[in-house]
CSV table of C-alpha atoms in Angstrom, one decimal:
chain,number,residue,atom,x,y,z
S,168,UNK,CA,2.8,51.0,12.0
S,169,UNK,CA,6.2,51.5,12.9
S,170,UNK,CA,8.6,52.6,9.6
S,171,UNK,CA,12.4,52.6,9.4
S,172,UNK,CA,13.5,55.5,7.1
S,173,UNK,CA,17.1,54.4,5.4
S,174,UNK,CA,19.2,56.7,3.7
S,175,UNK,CA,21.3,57.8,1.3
S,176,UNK,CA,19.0,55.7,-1.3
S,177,UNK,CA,22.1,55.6,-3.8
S,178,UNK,CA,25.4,56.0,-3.5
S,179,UNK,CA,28.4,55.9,-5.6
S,180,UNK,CA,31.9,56.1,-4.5
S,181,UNK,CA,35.5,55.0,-5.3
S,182,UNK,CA,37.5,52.7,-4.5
S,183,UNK,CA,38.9,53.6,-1.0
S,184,UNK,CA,36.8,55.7,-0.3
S,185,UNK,CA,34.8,55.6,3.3
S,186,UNK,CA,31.0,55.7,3.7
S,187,UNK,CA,27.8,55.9,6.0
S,188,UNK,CA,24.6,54.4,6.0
S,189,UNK,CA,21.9,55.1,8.2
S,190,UNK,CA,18.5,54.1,9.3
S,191,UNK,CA,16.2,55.8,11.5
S,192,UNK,CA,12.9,55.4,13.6
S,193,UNK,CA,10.6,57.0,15.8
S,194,UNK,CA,9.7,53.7,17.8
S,195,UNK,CA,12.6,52.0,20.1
S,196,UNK,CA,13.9,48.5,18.2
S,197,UNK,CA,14.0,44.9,20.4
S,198,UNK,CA,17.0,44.0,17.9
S,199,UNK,CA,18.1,45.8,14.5
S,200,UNK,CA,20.3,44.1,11.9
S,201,UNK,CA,21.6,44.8,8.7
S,202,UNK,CA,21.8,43.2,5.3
S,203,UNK,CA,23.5,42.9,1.8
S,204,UNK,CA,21.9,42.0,-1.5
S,205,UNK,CA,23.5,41.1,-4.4
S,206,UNK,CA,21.3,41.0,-7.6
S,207,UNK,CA,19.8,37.6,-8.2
S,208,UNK,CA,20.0,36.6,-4.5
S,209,UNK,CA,18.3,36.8,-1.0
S,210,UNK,CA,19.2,39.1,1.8
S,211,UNK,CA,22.1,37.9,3.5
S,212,UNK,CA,22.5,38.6,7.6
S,213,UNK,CA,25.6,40.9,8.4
S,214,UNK,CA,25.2,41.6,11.9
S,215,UNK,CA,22.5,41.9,14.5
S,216,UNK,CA,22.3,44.6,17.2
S,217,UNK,CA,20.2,44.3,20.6
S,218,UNK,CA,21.9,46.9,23.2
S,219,UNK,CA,22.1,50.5,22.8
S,220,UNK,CA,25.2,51.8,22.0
S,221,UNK,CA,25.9,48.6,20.7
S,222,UNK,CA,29.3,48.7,18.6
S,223,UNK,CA,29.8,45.7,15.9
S,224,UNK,CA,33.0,45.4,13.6
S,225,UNK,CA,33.3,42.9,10.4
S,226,UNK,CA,36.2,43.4,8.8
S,227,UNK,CA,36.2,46.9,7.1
S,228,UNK,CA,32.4,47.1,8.8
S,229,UNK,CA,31.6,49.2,11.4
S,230,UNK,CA,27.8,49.1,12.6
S,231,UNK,CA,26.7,50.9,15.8
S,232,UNK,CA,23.1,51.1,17.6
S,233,UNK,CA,22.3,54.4,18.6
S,234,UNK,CA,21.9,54.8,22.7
S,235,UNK,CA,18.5,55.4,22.6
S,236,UNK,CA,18.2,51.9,20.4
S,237,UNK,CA,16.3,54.0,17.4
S,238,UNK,CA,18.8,54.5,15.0
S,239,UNK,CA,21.7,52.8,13.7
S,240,UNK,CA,24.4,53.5,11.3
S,241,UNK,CA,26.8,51.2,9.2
S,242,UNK,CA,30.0,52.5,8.5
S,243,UNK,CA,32.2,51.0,5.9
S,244,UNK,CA,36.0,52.2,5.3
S,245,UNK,CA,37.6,51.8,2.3
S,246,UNK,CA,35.4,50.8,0.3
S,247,UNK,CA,36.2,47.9,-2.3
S,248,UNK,CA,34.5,47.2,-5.5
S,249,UNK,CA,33.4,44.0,-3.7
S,250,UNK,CA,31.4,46.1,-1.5
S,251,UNK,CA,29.0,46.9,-4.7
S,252,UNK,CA,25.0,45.4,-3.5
S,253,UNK,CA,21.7,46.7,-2.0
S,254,UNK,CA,22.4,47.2,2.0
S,255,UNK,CA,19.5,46.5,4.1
S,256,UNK,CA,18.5,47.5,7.9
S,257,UNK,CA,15.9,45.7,9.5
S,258,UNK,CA,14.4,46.3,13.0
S,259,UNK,CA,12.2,44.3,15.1
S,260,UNK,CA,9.8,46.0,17.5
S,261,UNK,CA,8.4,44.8,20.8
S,262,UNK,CA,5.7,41.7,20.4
S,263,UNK,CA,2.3,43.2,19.8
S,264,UNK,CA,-0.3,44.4,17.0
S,265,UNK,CA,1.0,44.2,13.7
S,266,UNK,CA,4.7,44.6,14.5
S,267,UNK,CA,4.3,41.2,16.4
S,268,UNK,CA,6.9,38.5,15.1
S,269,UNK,CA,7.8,40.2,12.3
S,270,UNK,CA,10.9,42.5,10.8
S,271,UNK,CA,10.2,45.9,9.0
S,272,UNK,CA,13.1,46.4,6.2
S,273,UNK,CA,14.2,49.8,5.2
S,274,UNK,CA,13.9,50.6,1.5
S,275,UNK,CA,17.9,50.3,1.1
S,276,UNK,CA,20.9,51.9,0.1
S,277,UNK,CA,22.1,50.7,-3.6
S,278,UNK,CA,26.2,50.9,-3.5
S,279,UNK,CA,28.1,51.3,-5.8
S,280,UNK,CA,31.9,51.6,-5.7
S,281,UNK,CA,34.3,51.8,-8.7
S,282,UNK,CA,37.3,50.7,-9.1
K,220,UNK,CA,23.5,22.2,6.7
K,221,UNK,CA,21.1,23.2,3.5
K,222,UNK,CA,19.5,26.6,3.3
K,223,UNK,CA,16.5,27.8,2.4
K,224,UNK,CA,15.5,26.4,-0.7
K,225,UNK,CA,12.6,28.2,-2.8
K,226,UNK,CA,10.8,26.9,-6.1
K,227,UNK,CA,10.6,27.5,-9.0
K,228,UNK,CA,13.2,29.9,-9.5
K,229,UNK,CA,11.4,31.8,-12.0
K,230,UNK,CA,7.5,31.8,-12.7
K,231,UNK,CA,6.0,33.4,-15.5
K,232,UNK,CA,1.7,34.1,-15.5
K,233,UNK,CA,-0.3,35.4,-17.2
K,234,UNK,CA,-2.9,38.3,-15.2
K,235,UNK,CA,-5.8,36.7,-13.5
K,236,UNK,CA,-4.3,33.1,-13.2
K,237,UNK,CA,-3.5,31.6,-9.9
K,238,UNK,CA,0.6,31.5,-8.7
K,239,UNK,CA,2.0,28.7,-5.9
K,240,UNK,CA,5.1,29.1,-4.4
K,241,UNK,CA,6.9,27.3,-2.3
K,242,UNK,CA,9.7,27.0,0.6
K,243,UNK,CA,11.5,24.6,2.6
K,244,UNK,CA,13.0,26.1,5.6
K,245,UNK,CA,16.9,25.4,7.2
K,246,UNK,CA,16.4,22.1,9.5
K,247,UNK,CA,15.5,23.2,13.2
K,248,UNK,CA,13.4,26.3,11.8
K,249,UNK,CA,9.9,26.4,12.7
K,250,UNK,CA,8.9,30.2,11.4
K,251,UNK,CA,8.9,31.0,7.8
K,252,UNK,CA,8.2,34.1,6.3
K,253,UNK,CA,7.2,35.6,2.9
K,254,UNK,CA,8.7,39.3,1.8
K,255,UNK,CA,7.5,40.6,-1.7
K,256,UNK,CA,10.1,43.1,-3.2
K,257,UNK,CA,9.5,45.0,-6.0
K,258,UNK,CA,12.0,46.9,-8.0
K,259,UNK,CA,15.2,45.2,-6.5
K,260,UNK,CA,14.3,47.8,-3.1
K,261,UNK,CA,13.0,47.3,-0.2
K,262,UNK,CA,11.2,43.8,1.7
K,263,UNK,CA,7.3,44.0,2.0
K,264,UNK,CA,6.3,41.6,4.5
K,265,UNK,CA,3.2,39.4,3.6
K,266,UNK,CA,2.7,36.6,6.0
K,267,UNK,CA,4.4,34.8,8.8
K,268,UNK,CA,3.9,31.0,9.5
K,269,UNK,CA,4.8,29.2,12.7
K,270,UNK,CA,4.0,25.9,14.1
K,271,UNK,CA,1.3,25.2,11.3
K,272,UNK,CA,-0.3,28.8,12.0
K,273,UNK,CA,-0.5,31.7,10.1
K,274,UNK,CA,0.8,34.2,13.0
K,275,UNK,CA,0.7,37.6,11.4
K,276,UNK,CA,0.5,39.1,7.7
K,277,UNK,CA,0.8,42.1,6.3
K,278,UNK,CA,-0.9,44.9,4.2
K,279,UNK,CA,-1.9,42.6,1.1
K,280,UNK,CA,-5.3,41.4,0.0
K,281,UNK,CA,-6.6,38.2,0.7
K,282,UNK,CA,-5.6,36.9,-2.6
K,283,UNK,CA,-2.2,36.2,-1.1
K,284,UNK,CA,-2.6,33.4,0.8
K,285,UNK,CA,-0.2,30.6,2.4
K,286,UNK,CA,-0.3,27.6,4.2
K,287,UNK,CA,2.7,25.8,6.3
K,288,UNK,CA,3.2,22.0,6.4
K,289,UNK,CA,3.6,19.5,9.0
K,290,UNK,CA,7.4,19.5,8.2
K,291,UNK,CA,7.4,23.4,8.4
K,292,UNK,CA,7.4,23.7,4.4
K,293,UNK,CA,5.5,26.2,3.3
K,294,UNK,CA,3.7,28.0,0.2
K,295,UNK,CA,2.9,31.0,-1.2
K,296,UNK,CA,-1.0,31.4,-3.3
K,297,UNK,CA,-1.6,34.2,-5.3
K,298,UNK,CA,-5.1,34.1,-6.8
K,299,UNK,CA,-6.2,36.6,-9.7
K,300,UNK,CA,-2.7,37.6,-10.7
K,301,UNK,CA,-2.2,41.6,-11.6
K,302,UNK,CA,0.5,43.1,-13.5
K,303,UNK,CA,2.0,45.0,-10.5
K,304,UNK,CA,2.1,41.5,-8.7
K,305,UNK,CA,5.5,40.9,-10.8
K,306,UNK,CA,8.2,40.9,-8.2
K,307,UNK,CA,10.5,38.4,-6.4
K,308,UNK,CA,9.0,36.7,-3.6
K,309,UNK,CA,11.4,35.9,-0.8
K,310,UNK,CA,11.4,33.3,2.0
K,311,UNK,CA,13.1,33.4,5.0
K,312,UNK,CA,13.5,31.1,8.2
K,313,UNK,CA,14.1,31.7,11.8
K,314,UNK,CA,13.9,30.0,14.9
K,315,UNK,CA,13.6,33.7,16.3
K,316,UNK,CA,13.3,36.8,14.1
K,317,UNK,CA,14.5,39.0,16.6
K,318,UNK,CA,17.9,38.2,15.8
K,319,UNK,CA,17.6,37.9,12.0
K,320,UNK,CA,16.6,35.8,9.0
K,321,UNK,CA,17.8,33.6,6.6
K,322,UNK,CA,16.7,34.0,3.5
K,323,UNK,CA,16.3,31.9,0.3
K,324,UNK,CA,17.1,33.1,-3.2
K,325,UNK,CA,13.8,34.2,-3.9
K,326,UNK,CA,11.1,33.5,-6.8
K,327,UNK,CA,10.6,35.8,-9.2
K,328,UNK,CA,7.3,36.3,-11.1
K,329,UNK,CA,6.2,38.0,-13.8
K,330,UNK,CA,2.9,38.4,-14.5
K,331,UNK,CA,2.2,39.3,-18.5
């Protein structure tokens, strides 16, 4: 069973301030992406990555796929009470056994950024 | 184009009664999948449905069960309801997960 380890689990900033999220595995990801939750809602898609070393930018996010395509980091800078939800990464594995078809969520980062 | 669209929005049971859920998939989509998450954390994957056919589900009894339509609809059984089967249930579409999901807004159940 292949597990994606996310962290920091909370964090709470201020406004302007820049931060890092990070998820991790010991298995090699097909594709990882990332996701925001606001309360009330479903998961909505950010970004996907598929090649190592991968480099994405939305806006004031910065998301990059580690070389060896087993971690992944998303970087936001200055950070706007907008930013405020449950951030999500999610990585597909190879087709086969129980990863097959299917995506494995972190357990997410809650942020939380004051005005 | 319409989303994901998931009802009822809110389902309340009582423990050891029988929930149905249900989903209808963005146009085009022919996977749907069902994610439990408890506690407003992380997604728990519980079944994925393609072409009619249940393709893969995850660590759950067999009380949760599914089914997909013809039209690629699908919903969510849970027999024997338990208090710790309160969460919102999520469905997402995909015409490939490898390169993400769409999700709906999600039902959530309570169990009393």
């Amino acid at each position: 069973t292949q597990l994606l380890e996310q962290s920091p689990q909370f964090l709470s900033i201020q406004e302007g301030e820049n931060l890092t999220v990070y998820c991790n595995s010991s298995s090699v990801f097909s594709s990882l992406q990332w996701y925001r939750q606001e309360p009330g809602e479903g998961p909505v898609l950010l970004v996907t990555v598929v090649t190592g070393g991968e480099v994405k930018k939305l806006k004031r996010l910065t998301f990059q796929f580690g070389d060896a395509r087993k971690d992944s980091s998303l970087h936001i800078t200055a950070a706007q009470p907008g930013d405020t939800g449950l951030y999500l990464c999610a990585g597909a594995w190879d087709a086969g056994g129980t990863s097959y078809g299917k995506l494995t969520f972190g357990q997410g980062t809650i942020l939380t950024v004051h005005p | 184009e319409a989303g994901v669209t998931q009802s009822p929005t809110h389902l309340i049971k009582t423990r050891g009664q029988q929930a149905t859920l249900r989903c209808s998939p963005i146009s085009g989509h022919t996977s749907v999948y069902w994610y439990q998450q408890a506690l407003g954390l992380g997604l728990q994957f519980l079944l994925w449905y393609d072409e009619g056919e249940e393709r893969n589900r995850g660590n759950f009894p067999p009380r949760f069960s599914g089914r997909q339509f013809p039209n690629y609809s699908s919903e969510l059984n849970v027999n024997a309801l338990e208090l710790e089967d309160s969460a919102l249930y999520l469905c997402a579409s995909s015409w490939t997960g490898m390169y993400g999901y769409t999700f709906g807004s999600g039902t959530r159940l309570t169990v009393v």
